[in-house]
Short mmCIF file of C-alpha atoms and ligand atoms in Angstrom, two decimals:
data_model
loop_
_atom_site.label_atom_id
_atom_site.label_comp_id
_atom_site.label_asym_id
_atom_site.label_seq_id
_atom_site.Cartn_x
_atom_site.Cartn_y
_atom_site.Cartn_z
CA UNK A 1 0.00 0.00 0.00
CA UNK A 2 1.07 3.44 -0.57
CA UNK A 3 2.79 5.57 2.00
CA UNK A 4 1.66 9.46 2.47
CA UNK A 5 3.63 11.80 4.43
CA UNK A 6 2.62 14.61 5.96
CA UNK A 7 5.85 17.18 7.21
CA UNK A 8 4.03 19.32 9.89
CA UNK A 9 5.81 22.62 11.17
CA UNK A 10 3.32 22.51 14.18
CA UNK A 11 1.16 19.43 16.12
CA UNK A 12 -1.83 21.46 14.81
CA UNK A 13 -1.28 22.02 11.06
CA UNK A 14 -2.14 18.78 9.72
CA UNK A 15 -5.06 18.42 11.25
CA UNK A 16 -6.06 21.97 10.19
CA UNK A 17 -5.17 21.87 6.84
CA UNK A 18 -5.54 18.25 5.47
CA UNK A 19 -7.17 16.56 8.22
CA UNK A 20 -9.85 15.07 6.42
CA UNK A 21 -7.81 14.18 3.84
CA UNK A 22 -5.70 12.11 5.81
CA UNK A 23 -7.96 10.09 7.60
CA UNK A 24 -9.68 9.43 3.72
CA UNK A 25 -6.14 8.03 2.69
CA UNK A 26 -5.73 6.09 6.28
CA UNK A 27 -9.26 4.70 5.55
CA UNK A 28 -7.88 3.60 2.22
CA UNK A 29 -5.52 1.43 3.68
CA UNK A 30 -2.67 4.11 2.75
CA UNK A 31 -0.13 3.80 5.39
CA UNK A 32 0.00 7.70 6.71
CA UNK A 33 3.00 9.08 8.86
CA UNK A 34 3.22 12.55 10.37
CA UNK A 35 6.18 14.47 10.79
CA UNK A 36 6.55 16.99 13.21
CA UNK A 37 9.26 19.53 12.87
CA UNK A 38 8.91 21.64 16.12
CA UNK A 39 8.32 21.01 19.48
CA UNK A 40 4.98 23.48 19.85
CA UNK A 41 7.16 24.62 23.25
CA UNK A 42 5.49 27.85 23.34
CA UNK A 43 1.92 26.98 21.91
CA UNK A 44 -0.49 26.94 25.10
CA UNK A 45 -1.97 29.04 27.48
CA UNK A 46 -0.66 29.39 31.27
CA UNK A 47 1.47 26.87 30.87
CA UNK A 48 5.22 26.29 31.58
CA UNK A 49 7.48 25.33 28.82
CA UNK A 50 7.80 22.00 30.17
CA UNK A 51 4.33 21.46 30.57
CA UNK A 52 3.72 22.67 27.01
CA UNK A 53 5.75 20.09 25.48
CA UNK A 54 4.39 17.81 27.32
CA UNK A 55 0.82 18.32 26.87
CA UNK A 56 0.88 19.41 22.85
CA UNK A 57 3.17 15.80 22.19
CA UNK A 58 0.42 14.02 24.21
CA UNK A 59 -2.75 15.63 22.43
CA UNK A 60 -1.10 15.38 19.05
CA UNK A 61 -0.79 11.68 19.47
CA UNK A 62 -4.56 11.92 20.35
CA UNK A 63 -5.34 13.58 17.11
CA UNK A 64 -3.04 11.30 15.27
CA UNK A 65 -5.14 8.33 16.66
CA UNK A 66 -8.42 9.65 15.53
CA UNK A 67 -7.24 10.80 11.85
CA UNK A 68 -5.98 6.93 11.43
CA UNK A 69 -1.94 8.12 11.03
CA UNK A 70 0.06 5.23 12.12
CA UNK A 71 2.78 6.83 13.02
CA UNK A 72 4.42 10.17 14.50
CA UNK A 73 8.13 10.94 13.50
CA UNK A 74 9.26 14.33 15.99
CA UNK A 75 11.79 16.33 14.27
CA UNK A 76 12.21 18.17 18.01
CA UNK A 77 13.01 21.64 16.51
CA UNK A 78 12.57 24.88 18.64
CA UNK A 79 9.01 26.23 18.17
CA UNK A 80 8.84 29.79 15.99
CA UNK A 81 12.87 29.35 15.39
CA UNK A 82 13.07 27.78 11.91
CA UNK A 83 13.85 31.15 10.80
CA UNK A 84 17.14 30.98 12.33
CA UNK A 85 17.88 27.64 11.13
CA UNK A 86 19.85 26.66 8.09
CA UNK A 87 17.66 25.99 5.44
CA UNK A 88 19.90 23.21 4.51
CA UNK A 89 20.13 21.85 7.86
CA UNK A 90 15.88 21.12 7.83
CA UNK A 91 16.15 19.93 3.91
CA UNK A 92 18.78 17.22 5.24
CA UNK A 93 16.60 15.94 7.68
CA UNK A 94 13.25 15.73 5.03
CA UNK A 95 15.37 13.98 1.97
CA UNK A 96 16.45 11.55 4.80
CA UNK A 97 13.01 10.99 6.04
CA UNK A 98 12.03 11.09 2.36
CA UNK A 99 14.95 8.13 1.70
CA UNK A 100 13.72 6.07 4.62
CA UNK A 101 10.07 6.04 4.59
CA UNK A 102 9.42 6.33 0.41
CA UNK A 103 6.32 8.42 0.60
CA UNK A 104 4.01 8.26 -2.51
CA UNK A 105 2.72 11.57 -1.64
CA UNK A 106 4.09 14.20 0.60
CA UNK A 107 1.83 17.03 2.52
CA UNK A 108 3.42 20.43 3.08
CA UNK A 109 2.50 24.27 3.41
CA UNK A 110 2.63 25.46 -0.33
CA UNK A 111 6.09 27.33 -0.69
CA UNK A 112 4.01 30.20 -3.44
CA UNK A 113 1.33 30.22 -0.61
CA UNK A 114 0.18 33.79 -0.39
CA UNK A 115 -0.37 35.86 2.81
CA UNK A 116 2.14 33.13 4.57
CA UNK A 117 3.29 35.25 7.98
CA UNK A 118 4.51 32.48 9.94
CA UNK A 119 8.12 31.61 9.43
CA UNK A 120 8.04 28.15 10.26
CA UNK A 121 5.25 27.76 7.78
CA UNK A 122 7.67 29.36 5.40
CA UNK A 123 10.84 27.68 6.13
CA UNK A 124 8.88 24.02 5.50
CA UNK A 125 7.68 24.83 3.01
CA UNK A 126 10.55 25.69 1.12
CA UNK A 127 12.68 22.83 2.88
CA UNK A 128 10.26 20.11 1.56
CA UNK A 129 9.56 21.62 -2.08
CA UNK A 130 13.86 21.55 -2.05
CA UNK A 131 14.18 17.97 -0.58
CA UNK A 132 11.70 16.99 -3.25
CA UNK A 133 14.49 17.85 -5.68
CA UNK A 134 17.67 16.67 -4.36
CA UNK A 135 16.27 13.38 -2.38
CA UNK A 136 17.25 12.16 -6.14
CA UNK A 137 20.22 12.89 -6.44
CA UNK A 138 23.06 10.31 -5.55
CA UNK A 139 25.87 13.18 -4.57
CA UNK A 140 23.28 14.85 -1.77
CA UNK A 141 23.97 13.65 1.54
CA UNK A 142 25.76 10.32 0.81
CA UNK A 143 26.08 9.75 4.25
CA UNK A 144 21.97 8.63 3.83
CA UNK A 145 23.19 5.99 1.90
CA UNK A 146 25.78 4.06 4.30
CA UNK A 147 22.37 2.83 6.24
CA UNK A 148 21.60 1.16 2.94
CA UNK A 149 19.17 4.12 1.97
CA UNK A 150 18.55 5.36 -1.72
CA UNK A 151 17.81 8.34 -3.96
CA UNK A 152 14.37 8.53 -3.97
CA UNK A 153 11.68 10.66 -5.54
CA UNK A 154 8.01 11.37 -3.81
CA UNK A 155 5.45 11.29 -7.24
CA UNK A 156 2.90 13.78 -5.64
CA UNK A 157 3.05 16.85 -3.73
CA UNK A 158 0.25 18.35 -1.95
CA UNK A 159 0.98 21.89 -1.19
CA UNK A 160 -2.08 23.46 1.38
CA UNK A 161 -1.65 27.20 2.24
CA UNK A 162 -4.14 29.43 4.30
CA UNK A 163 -4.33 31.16 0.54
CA UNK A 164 -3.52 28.96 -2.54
CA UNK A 165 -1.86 30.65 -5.60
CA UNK A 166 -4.15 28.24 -7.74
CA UNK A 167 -6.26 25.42 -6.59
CA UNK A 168 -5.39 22.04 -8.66
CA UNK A 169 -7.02 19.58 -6.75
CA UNK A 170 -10.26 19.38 -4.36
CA UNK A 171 -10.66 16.13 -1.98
CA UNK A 172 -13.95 15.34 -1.02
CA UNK A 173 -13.79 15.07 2.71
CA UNK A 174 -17.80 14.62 3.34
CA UNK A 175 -17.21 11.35 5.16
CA UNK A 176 -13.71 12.14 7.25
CA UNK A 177 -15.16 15.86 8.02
CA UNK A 178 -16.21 14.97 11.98
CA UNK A 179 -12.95 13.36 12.28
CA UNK A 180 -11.16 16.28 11.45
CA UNK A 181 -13.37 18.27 13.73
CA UNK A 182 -12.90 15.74 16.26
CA UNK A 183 -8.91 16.10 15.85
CA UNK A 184 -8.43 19.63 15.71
CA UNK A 185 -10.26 19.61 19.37
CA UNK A 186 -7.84 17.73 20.59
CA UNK A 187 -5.24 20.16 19.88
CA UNK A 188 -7.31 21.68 22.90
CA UNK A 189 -4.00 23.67 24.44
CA UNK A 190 -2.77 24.89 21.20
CA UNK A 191 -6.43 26.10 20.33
CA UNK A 192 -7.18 28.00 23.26
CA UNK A 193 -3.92 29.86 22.70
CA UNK A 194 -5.65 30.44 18.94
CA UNK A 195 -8.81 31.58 20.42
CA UNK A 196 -6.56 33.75 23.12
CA UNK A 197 -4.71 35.35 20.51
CA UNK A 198 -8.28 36.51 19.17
CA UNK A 199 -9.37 37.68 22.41
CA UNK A 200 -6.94 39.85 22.81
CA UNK A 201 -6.75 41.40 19.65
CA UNK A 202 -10.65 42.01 19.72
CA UNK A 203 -9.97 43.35 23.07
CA UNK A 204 -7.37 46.20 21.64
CA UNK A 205 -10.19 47.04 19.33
CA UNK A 206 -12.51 47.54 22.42
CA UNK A 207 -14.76 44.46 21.80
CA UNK A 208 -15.11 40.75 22.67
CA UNK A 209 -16.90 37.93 21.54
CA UNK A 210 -18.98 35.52 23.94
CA UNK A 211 -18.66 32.44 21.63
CA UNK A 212 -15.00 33.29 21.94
CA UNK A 213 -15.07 33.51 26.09
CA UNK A 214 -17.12 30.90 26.29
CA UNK A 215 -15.03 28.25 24.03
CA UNK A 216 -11.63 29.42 25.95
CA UNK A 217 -12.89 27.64 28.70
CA UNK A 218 -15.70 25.27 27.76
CA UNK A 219 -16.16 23.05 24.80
CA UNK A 220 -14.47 23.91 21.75
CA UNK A 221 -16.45 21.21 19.37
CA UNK A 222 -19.29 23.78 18.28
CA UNK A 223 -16.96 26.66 17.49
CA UNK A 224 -13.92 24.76 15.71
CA UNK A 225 -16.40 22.60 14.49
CA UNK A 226 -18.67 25.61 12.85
CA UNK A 227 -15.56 26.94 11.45
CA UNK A 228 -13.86 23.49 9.75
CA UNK A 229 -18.01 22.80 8.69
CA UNK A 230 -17.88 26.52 6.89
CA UNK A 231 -14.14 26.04 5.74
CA UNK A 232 -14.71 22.93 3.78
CA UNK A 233 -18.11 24.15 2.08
CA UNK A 234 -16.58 26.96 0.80
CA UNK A 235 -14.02 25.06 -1.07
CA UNK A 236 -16.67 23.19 -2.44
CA UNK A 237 -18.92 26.00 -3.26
CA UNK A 238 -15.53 26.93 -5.07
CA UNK A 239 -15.18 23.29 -6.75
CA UNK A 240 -19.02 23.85 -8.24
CA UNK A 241 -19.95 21.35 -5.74
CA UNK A 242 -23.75 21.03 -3.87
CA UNK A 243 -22.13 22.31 -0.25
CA UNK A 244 -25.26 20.98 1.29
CA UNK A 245 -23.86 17.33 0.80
CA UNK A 246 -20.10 17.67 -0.48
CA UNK A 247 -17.45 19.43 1.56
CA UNK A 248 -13.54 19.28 0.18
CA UNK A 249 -9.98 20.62 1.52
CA UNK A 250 -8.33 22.18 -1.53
CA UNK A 251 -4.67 21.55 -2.74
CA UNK A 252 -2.29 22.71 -4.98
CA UNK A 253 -1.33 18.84 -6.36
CA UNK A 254 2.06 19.21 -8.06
CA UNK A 255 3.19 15.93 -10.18
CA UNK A 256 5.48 16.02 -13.23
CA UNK A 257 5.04 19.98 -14.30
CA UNK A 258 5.96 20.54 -17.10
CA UNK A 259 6.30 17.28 -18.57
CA UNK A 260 3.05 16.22 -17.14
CA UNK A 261 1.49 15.48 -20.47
CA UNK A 262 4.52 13.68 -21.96
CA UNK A 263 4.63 11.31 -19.25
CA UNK A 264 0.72 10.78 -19.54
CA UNK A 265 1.27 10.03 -23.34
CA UNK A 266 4.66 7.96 -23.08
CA UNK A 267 4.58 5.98 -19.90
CA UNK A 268 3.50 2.05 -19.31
CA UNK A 269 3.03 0.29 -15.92
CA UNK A 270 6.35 -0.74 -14.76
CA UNK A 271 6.06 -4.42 -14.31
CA UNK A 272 5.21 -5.41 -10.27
CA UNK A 273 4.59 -1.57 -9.49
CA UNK A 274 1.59 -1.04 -7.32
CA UNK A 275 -1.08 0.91 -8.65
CA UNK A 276 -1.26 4.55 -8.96
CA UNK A 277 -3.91 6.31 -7.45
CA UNK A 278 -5.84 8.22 -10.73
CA UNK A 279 -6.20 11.91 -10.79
CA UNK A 280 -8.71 12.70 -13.39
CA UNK A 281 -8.11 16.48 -12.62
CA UNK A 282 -4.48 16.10 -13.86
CA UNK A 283 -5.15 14.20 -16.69
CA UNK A 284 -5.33 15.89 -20.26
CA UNK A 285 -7.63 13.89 -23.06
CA UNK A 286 -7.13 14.52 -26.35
CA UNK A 287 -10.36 16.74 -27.02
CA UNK A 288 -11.12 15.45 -30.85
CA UNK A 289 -11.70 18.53 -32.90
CA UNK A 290 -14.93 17.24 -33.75
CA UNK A 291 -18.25 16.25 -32.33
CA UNK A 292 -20.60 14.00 -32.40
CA UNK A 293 -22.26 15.65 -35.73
CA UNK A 294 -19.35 15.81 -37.54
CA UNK A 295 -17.96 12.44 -37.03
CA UNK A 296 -21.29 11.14 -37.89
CA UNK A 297 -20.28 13.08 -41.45
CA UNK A 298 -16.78 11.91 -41.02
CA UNK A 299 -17.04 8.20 -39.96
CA UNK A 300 -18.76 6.09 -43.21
CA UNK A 301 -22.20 4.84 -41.98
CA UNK A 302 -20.87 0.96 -42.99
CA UNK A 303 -17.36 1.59 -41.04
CA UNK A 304 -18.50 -1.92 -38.91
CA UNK A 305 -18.18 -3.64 -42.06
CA UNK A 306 -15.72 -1.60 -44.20
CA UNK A 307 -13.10 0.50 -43.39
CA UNK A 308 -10.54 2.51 -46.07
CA UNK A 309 -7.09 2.76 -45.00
CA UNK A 310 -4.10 4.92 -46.76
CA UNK A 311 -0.99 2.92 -48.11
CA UNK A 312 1.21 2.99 -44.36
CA UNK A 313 -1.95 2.37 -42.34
CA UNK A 314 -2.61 -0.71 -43.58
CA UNK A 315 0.73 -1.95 -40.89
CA UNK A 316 -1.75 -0.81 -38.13
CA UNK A 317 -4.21 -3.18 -39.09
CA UNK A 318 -1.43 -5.49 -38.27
CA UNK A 319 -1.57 -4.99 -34.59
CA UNK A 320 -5.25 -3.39 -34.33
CA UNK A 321 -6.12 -5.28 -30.83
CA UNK A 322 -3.13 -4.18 -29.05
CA UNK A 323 -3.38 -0.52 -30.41
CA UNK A 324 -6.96 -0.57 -29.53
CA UNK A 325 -5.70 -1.43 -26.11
CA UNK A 326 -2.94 0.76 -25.72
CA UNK A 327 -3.92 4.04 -23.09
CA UNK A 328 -2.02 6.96 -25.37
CA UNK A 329 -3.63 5.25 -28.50
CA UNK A 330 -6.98 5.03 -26.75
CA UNK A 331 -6.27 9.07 -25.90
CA UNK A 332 -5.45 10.01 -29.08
CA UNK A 333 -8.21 8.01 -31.12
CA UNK A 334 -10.79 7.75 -28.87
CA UNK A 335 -13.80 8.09 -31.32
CA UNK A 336 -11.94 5.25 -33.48
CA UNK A 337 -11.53 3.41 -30.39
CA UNK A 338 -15.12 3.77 -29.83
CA UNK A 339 -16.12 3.29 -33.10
CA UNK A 340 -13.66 0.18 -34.77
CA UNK A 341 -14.53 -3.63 -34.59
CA UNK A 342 -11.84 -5.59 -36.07
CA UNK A 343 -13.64 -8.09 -36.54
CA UNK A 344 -11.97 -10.90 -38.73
CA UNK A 345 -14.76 -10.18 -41.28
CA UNK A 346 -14.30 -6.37 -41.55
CA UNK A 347 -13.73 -5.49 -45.08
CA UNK A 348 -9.93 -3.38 -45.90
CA UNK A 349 -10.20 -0.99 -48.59
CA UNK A 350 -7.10 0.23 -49.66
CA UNK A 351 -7.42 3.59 -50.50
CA UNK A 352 -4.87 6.33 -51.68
CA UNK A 353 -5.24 9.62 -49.71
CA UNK A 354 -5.99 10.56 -46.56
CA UNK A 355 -8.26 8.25 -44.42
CA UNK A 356 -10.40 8.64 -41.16
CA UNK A 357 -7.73 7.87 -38.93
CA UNK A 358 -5.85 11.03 -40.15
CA UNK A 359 -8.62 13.26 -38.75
CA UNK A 360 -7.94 11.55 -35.38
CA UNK A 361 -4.69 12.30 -35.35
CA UNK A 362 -2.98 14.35 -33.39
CA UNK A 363 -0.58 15.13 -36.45
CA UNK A 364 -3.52 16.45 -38.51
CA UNK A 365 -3.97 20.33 -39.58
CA UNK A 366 -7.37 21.02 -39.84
CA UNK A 367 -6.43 24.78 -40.89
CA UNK A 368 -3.61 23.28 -43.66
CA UNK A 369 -6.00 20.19 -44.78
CA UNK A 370 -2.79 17.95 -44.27
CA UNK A 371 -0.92 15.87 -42.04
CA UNK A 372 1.95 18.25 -39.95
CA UNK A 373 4.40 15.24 -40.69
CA UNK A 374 4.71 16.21 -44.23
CA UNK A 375 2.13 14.22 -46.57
CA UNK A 376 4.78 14.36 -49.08
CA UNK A 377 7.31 11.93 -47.60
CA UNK A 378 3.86 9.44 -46.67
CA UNK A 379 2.69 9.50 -50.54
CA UNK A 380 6.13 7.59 -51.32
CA UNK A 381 5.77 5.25 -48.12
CA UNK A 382 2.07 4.51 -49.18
CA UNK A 383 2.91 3.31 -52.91
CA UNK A 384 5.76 1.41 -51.69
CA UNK A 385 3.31 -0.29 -48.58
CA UNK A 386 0.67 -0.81 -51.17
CA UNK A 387 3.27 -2.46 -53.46
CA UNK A 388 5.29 -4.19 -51.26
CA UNK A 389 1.61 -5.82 -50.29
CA UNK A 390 0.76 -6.61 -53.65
CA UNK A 391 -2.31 -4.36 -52.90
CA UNK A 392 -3.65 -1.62 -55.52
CA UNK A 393 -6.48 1.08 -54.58
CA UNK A 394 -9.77 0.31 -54.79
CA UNK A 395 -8.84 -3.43 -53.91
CA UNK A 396 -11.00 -4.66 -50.93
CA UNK A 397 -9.52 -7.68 -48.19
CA UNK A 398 -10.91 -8.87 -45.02
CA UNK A 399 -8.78 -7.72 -42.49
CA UNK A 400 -8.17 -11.42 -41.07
CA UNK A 401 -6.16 -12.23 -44.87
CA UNK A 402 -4.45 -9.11 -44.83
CA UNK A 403 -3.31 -9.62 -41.10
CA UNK A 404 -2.17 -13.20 -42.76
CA UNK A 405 -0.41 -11.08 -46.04
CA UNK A 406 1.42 -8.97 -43.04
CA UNK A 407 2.46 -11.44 -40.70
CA UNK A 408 4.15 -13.00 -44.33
CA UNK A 409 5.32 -9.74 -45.84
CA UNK A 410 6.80 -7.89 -43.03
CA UNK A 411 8.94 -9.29 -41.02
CA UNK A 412 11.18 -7.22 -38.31
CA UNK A 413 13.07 -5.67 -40.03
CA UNK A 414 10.59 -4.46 -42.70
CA UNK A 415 8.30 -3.21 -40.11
CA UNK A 416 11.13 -0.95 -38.31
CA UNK A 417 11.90 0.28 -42.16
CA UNK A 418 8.39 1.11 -42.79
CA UNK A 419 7.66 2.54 -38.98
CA UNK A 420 10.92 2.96 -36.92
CA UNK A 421 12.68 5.77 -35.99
CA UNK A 422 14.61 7.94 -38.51
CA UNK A 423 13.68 8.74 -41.94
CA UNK A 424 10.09 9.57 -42.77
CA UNK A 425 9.51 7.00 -39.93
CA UNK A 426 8.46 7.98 -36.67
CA UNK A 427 5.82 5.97 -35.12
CA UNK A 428 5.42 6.70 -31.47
CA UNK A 429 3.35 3.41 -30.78
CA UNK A 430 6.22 1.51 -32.99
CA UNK A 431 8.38 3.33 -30.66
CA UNK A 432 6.62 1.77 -27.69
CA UNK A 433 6.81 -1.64 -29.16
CA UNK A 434 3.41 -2.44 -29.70
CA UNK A 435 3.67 -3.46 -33.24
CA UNK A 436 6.52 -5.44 -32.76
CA UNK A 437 4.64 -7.62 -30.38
CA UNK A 438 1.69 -7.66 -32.45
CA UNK A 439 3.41 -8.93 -35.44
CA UNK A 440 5.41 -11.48 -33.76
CA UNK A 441 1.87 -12.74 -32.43
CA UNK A 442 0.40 -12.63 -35.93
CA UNK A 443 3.33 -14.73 -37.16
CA UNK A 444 2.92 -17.46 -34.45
CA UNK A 445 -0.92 -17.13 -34.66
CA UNK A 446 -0.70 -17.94 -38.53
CA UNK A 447 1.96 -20.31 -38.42
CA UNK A 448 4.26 -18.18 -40.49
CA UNK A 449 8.44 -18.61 -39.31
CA UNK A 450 9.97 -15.48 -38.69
CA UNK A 451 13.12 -14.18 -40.71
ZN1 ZN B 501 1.54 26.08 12.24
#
């Protein structure tokens, strides 16, 4: 099961910030760990230092126990000092924790959080985003590695903030919500130093509040709980959700950047992996420039009995299933995918031109009315497929006897001259080795020795 981390500056943040979420993920079976980089020495109300350490360690492992977090890691920093800290000195400590416990996802104050005024928010913030970096690296902190440790890279980061630069993620928290509630009261020291700080400050403006008096002393449930109840619905209000029976806690969920949508494209399970946890909201489908009227113009009405392919694309038909089945060709051709039964009975048409899986594509310019791979270089590929086939336009097959002609005509090293890299070449799903495995499946399926 996957790990989630959750680097803490104070007992209380957690819970506050991404309580709910938490105890979602510990429900989930994730395995969630807390880390707590000060000691919350000053955090209480008429208390002695000693005392204060004492009783915020004790209530956070109360609020721990109710969220579902399975275990507590105490950094033992000074309270409201991480300003005076090397910055390095706190990174050293995350990429080791980051090393040793291999967090899927790690939880942090957002280091572009706006309005941030607390330093210790600040200085996490921009330890973890750092550690994120150079936990990978094999020349950072070597000494990590005489315990047997490795470079290591967390896939998600959840970045909270009291003000978000841009929200990226909402988690539904509906059904972890009195948890949370339930947690933050037992932070009961550190929030009656909240409400205190309140008190006072409505007291300099000649004012005071009696929900305010009255919590300091009493029960803080219906006023913490009133506020984390109002908290969550406005993030959903924000999300376009019904408030009235979905409440979130909003993120700022950081994966790949940049190359997000490469990697979405390009990657494959890696074999034994566990599974990742999807997030739709990060994903990018290929949005087909046309809808449902136009494909109906587009896509022949006898397409589950006939299809017309261009010279090259008559390979594909070659390795149809596993295409069909493939997640970046299933995002790129998704009304084909929806559309295409290869059924051993479906007539081939060769054609010459430009077929219906060219207005799929990815490659095609609607605005130029050609393919951006240069139709040029395709027109000599397609006579030389067509003849290499034995194939001429016009010329219908049924896909079964022209998966037979291919698994005959094209063996390895054909296929990688007709669709590998370099030249006019290029395939990205020959480049994932789809075809290859197709073909090699056609040739055992008909019986046909490879050369
Ligand atoms: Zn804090």
């Amino acid at each position: 099961m996957h790990t989630a981390m959750v680097i803490s500056p104070h007992a209380d943040d957690a819970t506050a910030f991404c309580g709910g979420t938490l105890a979602k993920l510990a429900h989930q079976g994730w395995n969630v760990i807390l880390v707590r980089v000060t000691d919350d020495r000053k955090d209480s109300l008429g208390f002695s230092i000693e005392e204060t350490i004492q009783k915020n360690a004790e209530e956070l492992r109360e609020a721990a126990r109710i969220l579902g977090i399975q275990e507590i890691v105490e950094l033992g920093f000074e309270t409201d000092m991480l300003a005076d800290i090397p910055l390095g000195k706190l990174r050293e400590r995350i990429v080791y924790l980051f090393r040793k416990y291999r967090p899927y996802a790690v939880f942090s104050f957002d280091p572009d959080g706006l309005y941030e005024n607390n330093q210790d928010h600040v200085r996490v913030a921009q330890a973890v985003d750092e550690a994120f970096w150079v936990a990978c690296f094999d020349k950072h902190y070597p000494e990590h590695f005489k315990e047997g440790l490795k470079p290591y890279s967390v896939c998600e980061r959840w970045y909270f903030a009291r003000q978000l630069p841009k929200v990226t993620h909402v988690e539904e928290i509906t059904a972890t919500i009195e948890q949370k509630i339930k947690a933050l009261c037992a932070h009961h020291e550190m929030m009656r130093n909240t409400i205190n700080q309140s008190r006072l400050q409505l007291q300099t403006w000649g004012k005071h509040m009696h929900w305010l008096d009255q919590s300091l002393d009493g029960d803080l449930q219906p006023l913490l709980g009133t506020f984390l109840q109002e908290q969550a619905k406005a993030v959903a209000v924000e999300a376009g959700w019904d408030p009235e029976t979905r409440l979130g806690e909003a993120f700022r969920l950081e994966r790949f950047g940049d190359l997000e949508p490469l990697f979405q494209m390009m990657s494959e399970p890696l074999p034994g992996a566990q599974e990742a946890p999807s997030r739709p909201e990060l994903e990018q489908p290929y949005e087909s420039p046309w809808d449902e009227e136009q494909l109906q113009q587009i896509i022949p009405a006898d397409f589950d009995k006939r299809i017309r392919l261009m010279g090259h694309h008559h390979l594909c038909a070659g390795a149809f299933d596993a295409l069909m089945a493939q997640p970046s060709f299933q995002l790129g051709y998704a009304n084909l995918v929806k559309h295409l039964k290869p059924d051993p009975d479906l007539q081939v048409e060769s054609i010459y031109g430009y077929d219906v899986f060219c207005y799929q594509c990815g490659f095609w310019s609607e605005q130029e009315g050609r393919c951006s791979t240069g139709w040029k270089n395709k027109l000599t590929k397609d006579a030389a497929v067509l003849a290499h086939l034995g194939l001429r336009p016009g010329q219908a097959t049924r896909l079964e006897d022209l998966q037979r002609l291919l698994a005959g005509k094209v063996p390895y090293a054909k296929l990688e001259e007709f669709c590998g890299p370099g030249g006019d070449g290029k395939c990205e799903f020959y480049a994932l080795g789809v075809c290859q495995k197709s073909y090699a499946a056609l040739r055992e399926k008909f019986g046909i020795r490879s050369k």
